[in-house]
Amino acid sequence: DAGVTQSPTHLIKTRGQQVTLRCSPKSGHDTVSWYQQALGQGPQFIFQYYEEEERQRGNFPDRFSGHQFPNYSSELNVNALLLGDSALYLCASSLGITGELFFGEGSRLTVL
Amino acid sequence: AQSVTQLGSHVSVSEGALVLLRCNYSSSVPPYLFWYVQYPNQGLQLLLKYTSAATLVKGINGFEAEFKKSETSFHLTKPSAHMSDAAEYFCAVRGDSGYSTLTFGKGTMLLVSP
């Protein structure tokens, strides 16, 4: 049974560029949440997707956007990258918006 | 709004010694509380969770935590540390909206020496 899978595992971008990160949820899960973990910090909630709609959003600017597909997989897009966007981006899936979260291993983004 | 505070960014213990990682929470409603572990270059793994049942919660790898409402605490303990326990540990509280969204503490790095 595959767990939560994320791609790519590492990537490097320059300021002003755009990035797309991808997540496939654990088998049987229908909800995807995204978290940003800056170096030396705990994860911070970005947003949650259920039934292809954003259901909850944390305190992140509109440069951060997402999408959920009919197969429940999800993308996180970040536009106009800043140095401060460098972080580990974690995807978590759950069964429903109240289900227990299962985390992937993350995508590490470095912005130069 | 819910929040958690983890006391001590780093904790060092010797192998075989007691592990105690501290977490205090703030919540306007009865909280759901979690402890996660993160090994280097990996995601988060759930150690244990408190969901208003028994106040003493047992988790994986010999860890346990006790919910103390009077102290607003949810400290993580393990009687005897093992080298493989070296990792970063995060305490988290679930939001009061009913969603599974978590608010994490800043983490405590556990160092285990031989």
Short mmCIF file of C-alpha atoms in Angstrom, two decimals:
data_model
loop_
_atom_site.label_atom_id
_atom_site.label_comp_id
_atom_site.label_asym_id
_atom_site.label_seq_id
_atom_site.Cartn_x
_atom_site.Cartn_y
_atom_site.Cartn_z
CA ASP A 1 0.00 0.00 0.00
CA ALA A 2 1.68 3.17 -1.20
CA GLY A 3 1.82 6.01 1.22
CA VAL A 4 1.86 9.69 0.35
CA THR A 5 4.26 10.37 -2.50
CA GLN A 6 5.68 13.76 -3.46
CA SER A 7 7.71 14.99 -6.40
CA PRO A 8 10.24 16.28 -7.00
CA THR A 9 12.25 15.53 -3.87
CA HIS A 10 14.63 18.43 -4.41
CA LEU A 11 14.67 21.43 -6.69
CA ILE A 12 16.47 24.72 -7.08
CA LYS A 13 14.89 27.86 -8.48
CA THR A 14 15.85 31.51 -8.73
CA ARG A 15 13.98 34.51 -7.40
CA GLY A 16 10.96 35.49 -9.46
CA GLN A 17 10.47 32.05 -10.97
CA GLN A 18 7.47 29.82 -10.50
CA VAL A 19 7.39 26.28 -9.10
CA THR A 20 4.92 23.39 -9.08
CA LEU A 21 5.07 20.60 -6.53
CA ARG A 22 3.03 17.42 -6.79
CA CYS A 23 1.45 15.04 -4.31
CA SER A 24 -0.32 11.70 -4.58
CA PRO A 25 -2.33 10.80 -1.50
CA LYS A 26 -2.28 7.53 0.37
CA SER A 27 -4.54 4.92 -1.19
CA GLY A 28 -8.14 5.48 -0.08
CA HIS A 29 -7.61 9.09 0.98
CA ASP A 30 -9.51 11.94 -0.65
CA THR A 31 -8.16 15.05 1.09
CA VAL A 32 -4.78 16.73 0.69
CA SER A 33 -3.16 19.36 2.89
CA TRP A 34 0.06 21.27 2.29
CA TYR A 35 2.52 22.51 4.90
CA GLN A 36 5.67 24.64 4.67
CA GLN A 37 8.56 23.81 6.98
CA ALA A 38 11.29 26.45 7.01
CA LEU A 39 14.70 25.48 8.35
CA GLY A 40 14.63 25.09 12.12
CA GLN A 41 10.87 25.62 12.33
CA GLY A 42 7.80 23.48 12.68
CA PRO A 43 5.51 22.92 9.70
CA GLN A 44 3.01 25.69 8.92
CA PHE A 45 -0.34 24.99 7.30
CA ILE A 46 -0.78 26.40 3.80
CA PHE A 47 -4.13 25.00 2.61
CA GLN A 48 -6.34 21.94 2.39
CA TYR A 49 -8.15 20.53 -0.64
CA TYR A 50 -11.24 18.34 -0.64
CA GLU A 51 -13.57 17.57 -3.55
CA GLU A 52 -11.30 19.65 -5.79
CA GLU A 53 -11.90 22.81 -3.76
CA GLU A 54 -9.78 24.72 -1.28
CA ARG A 55 -11.49 24.18 2.07
CA GLN A 56 -9.15 25.91 4.49
CA ARG A 57 -6.24 28.27 4.11
CA GLY A 58 -3.48 29.36 6.41
CA ASN A 59 -1.76 32.72 6.53
CA PHE A 60 -0.02 32.57 3.16
CA PRO A 61 -0.15 35.11 0.32
CA ASP A 62 -1.98 34.57 -2.94
CA ARG A 63 1.32 33.65 -4.59
CA PHE A 64 0.63 30.23 -3.11
CA SER A 65 -2.10 28.40 -4.97
CA GLY A 66 -3.16 24.84 -5.40
CA HIS A 67 -5.26 22.38 -7.26
CA GLN A 68 -6.79 19.00 -6.65
CA PHE A 69 -7.54 16.61 -9.48
CA PRO A 70 -10.39 14.10 -9.80
CA ASN A 71 -8.02 11.28 -8.78
CA TYR A 72 -7.39 13.22 -5.50
CA SER A 73 -3.79 14.09 -6.34
CA SER A 74 -2.78 17.69 -5.79
CA GLU A 75 -0.39 20.40 -6.89
CA LEU A 76 1.06 23.33 -5.01
CA ASN A 77 2.09 26.31 -7.12
CA VAL A 78 4.20 29.20 -5.91
CA ASN A 79 4.63 32.27 -8.14
CA ALA A 80 7.22 35.05 -7.99
CA LEU A 81 9.51 33.07 -5.73
CA LEU A 82 11.28 34.84 -2.87
CA LEU A 83 14.36 33.74 -1.00
CA GLY A 84 12.11 33.19 2.02
CA ASP A 85 10.15 30.54 0.15
CA SER A 86 13.09 28.16 0.56
CA ALA A 87 11.72 25.34 2.70
CA LEU A 88 10.61 21.74 2.88
CA TYR A 89 7.07 21.47 1.53
CA LEU A 90 5.12 18.64 3.08
CA CYS A 91 1.99 17.09 1.71
CA ALA A 92 -0.40 15.23 3.99
CA SER A 93 -3.43 13.18 3.02
CA SER A 94 -6.45 12.12 5.02
CA LEU A 95 -9.83 10.49 4.65
CA GLY A 96 -12.11 13.49 4.73
CA ILE A 97 -11.38 16.90 6.15
CA THR A 98 -11.34 15.59 9.72
CA GLY A 99 -9.30 12.42 9.20
CA GLU A 100 -5.87 11.69 10.61
CA LEU A 101 -3.03 13.15 8.56
CA PHE A 102 -0.39 10.99 6.89
CA PHE A 103 2.65 12.90 5.67
CA GLY A 104 4.89 12.43 2.67
CA GLU A 105 8.64 12.91 2.79
CA GLY A 106 8.46 16.37 1.32
CA SER A 107 9.88 18.42 -1.53
CA ARG A 108 12.84 20.58 -0.60
CA LEU A 109 12.82 23.88 -2.48
CA THR A 110 15.86 26.13 -2.57
CA VAL A 111 15.45 29.63 -3.98
CA LEU A 112 18.65 31.40 -5.00
CA ALA B 1 -6.62 30.14 18.38
CA GLN B 2 -4.75 27.02 19.29
CA SER B 3 -0.99 27.02 19.85
CA VAL B 4 1.75 24.84 21.31
CA THR B 5 5.05 25.75 22.93
CA GLN B 6 7.92 23.31 23.07
CA LEU B 7 10.42 24.08 25.79
CA GLY B 8 13.99 23.50 24.69
CA SER B 9 15.11 23.49 21.08
CA HIS B 10 17.68 20.79 21.92
CA VAL B 11 17.68 18.04 24.54
CA SER B 12 20.70 15.80 25.11
CA VAL B 13 20.55 12.47 26.92
CA SER B 14 22.77 9.44 27.28
CA GLU B 15 21.74 6.10 25.88
CA GLY B 16 19.57 4.34 28.47
CA ALA B 17 18.53 7.56 30.21
CA LEU B 18 15.02 8.93 30.57
CA VAL B 19 13.75 11.06 27.70
CA LEU B 20 11.48 14.00 28.57
CA LEU B 21 10.36 16.44 25.87
CA ARG B 22 8.07 19.24 27.01
CA CYS B 23 5.00 20.63 25.32
CA ASN B 24 2.46 23.13 26.60
CA TYR B 25 -0.66 23.99 24.69
CA SER B 26 -3.18 26.77 24.48
CA SER B 27 -6.68 25.94 23.34
CA SER B 28 -10.14 27.39 23.73
CA VAL B 29 -11.72 23.96 23.40
CA PRO B 30 -10.74 20.48 24.61
CA PRO B 31 -7.70 19.83 22.46
CA TYR B 32 -6.60 17.00 20.25
CA LEU B 33 -2.83 16.76 20.72
CA PHE B 34 -0.16 14.95 18.73
CA TRP B 35 3.52 14.13 18.82
CA TYR B 36 5.38 13.57 15.56
CA VAL B 37 8.97 12.51 14.90
CA GLN B 38 11.07 13.62 11.94
CA TYR B 39 14.28 11.83 11.01
CA PRO B 40 16.81 13.68 8.83
CA ASN B 41 15.59 14.31 5.30
CA GLN B 42 12.30 12.57 5.96
CA GLY B 43 8.67 13.50 6.51
CA LEU B 44 6.70 13.38 9.74
CA GLN B 45 5.75 10.14 11.46
CA LEU B 46 2.99 10.06 14.06
CA LEU B 47 4.21 8.85 17.46
CA LEU B 48 0.99 9.17 19.41
CA LYS B 49 -2.16 11.24 19.80
CA TYR B 50 -4.56 12.35 22.52
CA THR B 51 -8.20 12.58 21.55
CA SER B 52 -9.93 13.05 24.93
CA ALA B 53 -9.97 9.40 25.93
CA ALA B 54 -7.32 8.12 28.38
CA THR B 55 -4.98 10.84 29.66
CA LEU B 56 -1.95 8.56 29.41
CA VAL B 57 -1.32 7.77 25.78
CA LYS B 58 1.06 5.08 24.58
CA GLY B 59 2.66 5.36 21.19
CA ILE B 60 5.16 3.64 18.98
CA ASN B 61 8.80 2.90 19.82
CA GLY B 62 8.16 2.92 23.58
CA PHE B 63 7.09 6.56 23.81
CA GLU B 64 4.18 7.79 25.88
CA ALA B 65 2.65 11.13 26.81
CA GLU B 66 0.37 12.31 29.59
CA PHE B 67 -2.33 14.93 29.08
CA LYS B 68 -2.57 17.24 32.11
CA LYS B 69 -5.37 19.74 31.76
CA SER B 70 -4.47 21.60 34.97
CA GLU B 71 -0.97 22.24 33.63
CA THR B 72 -2.00 22.54 29.93
CA SER B 73 0.80 20.12 29.19
CA PHE B 74 1.36 17.08 27.01
CA HIS B 75 4.95 16.03 27.69
CA LEU B 76 6.54 13.13 25.80
CA THR B 77 8.56 10.53 27.69
CA LYS B 78 10.49 7.33 27.13
CA PRO B 79 12.04 5.40 30.01
CA SER B 80 15.26 4.45 28.23
CA ALA B 81 16.73 6.30 25.26
CA HIS B 82 18.17 4.45 22.30
CA MET B 83 20.58 5.80 19.74
CA SER B 84 17.90 5.39 17.08
CA ASP B 85 15.67 7.89 18.94
CA ALA B 86 17.90 10.77 17.82
CA ALA B 87 15.60 12.92 15.70
CA GLU B 88 13.47 16.05 15.83
CA TYR B 89 10.17 15.87 17.68
CA PHE B 90 7.16 18.08 17.09
CA CYS B 91 4.15 18.65 19.29
CA ALA B 92 0.97 19.70 17.50
CA VAL B 93 -2.59 20.71 18.32
CA ARG B 94 -5.60 20.31 16.10
CA GLY B 95 -7.71 23.34 15.28
CA ASP B 96 -11.12 23.94 16.79
CA SER B 97 -12.86 24.22 13.44
CA GLY B 98 -13.35 20.48 13.17
CA TYR B 99 -10.88 20.22 10.33
CA SER B 100 -7.75 18.08 10.70
CA THR B 101 -5.49 21.13 10.33
CA LEU B 102 -2.58 21.06 12.78
CA THR B 103 -0.62 23.83 14.47
CA PHE B 104 2.91 22.69 15.25
CA GLY B 105 5.47 23.76 17.78
CA LYS B 106 8.98 24.72 16.70
CA GLY B 107 10.35 21.30 17.48
CA THR B 108 12.89 19.79 19.86
CA MET B 109 15.99 18.06 18.58
CA LEU B 110 16.81 15.00 20.67
CA LEU B 111 20.50 14.10 20.79
CA VAL B 112 21.49 10.70 22.20
CA SER B 113 25.08 10.02 23.20
CA PRO B 114 26.61 6.59 23.80
#
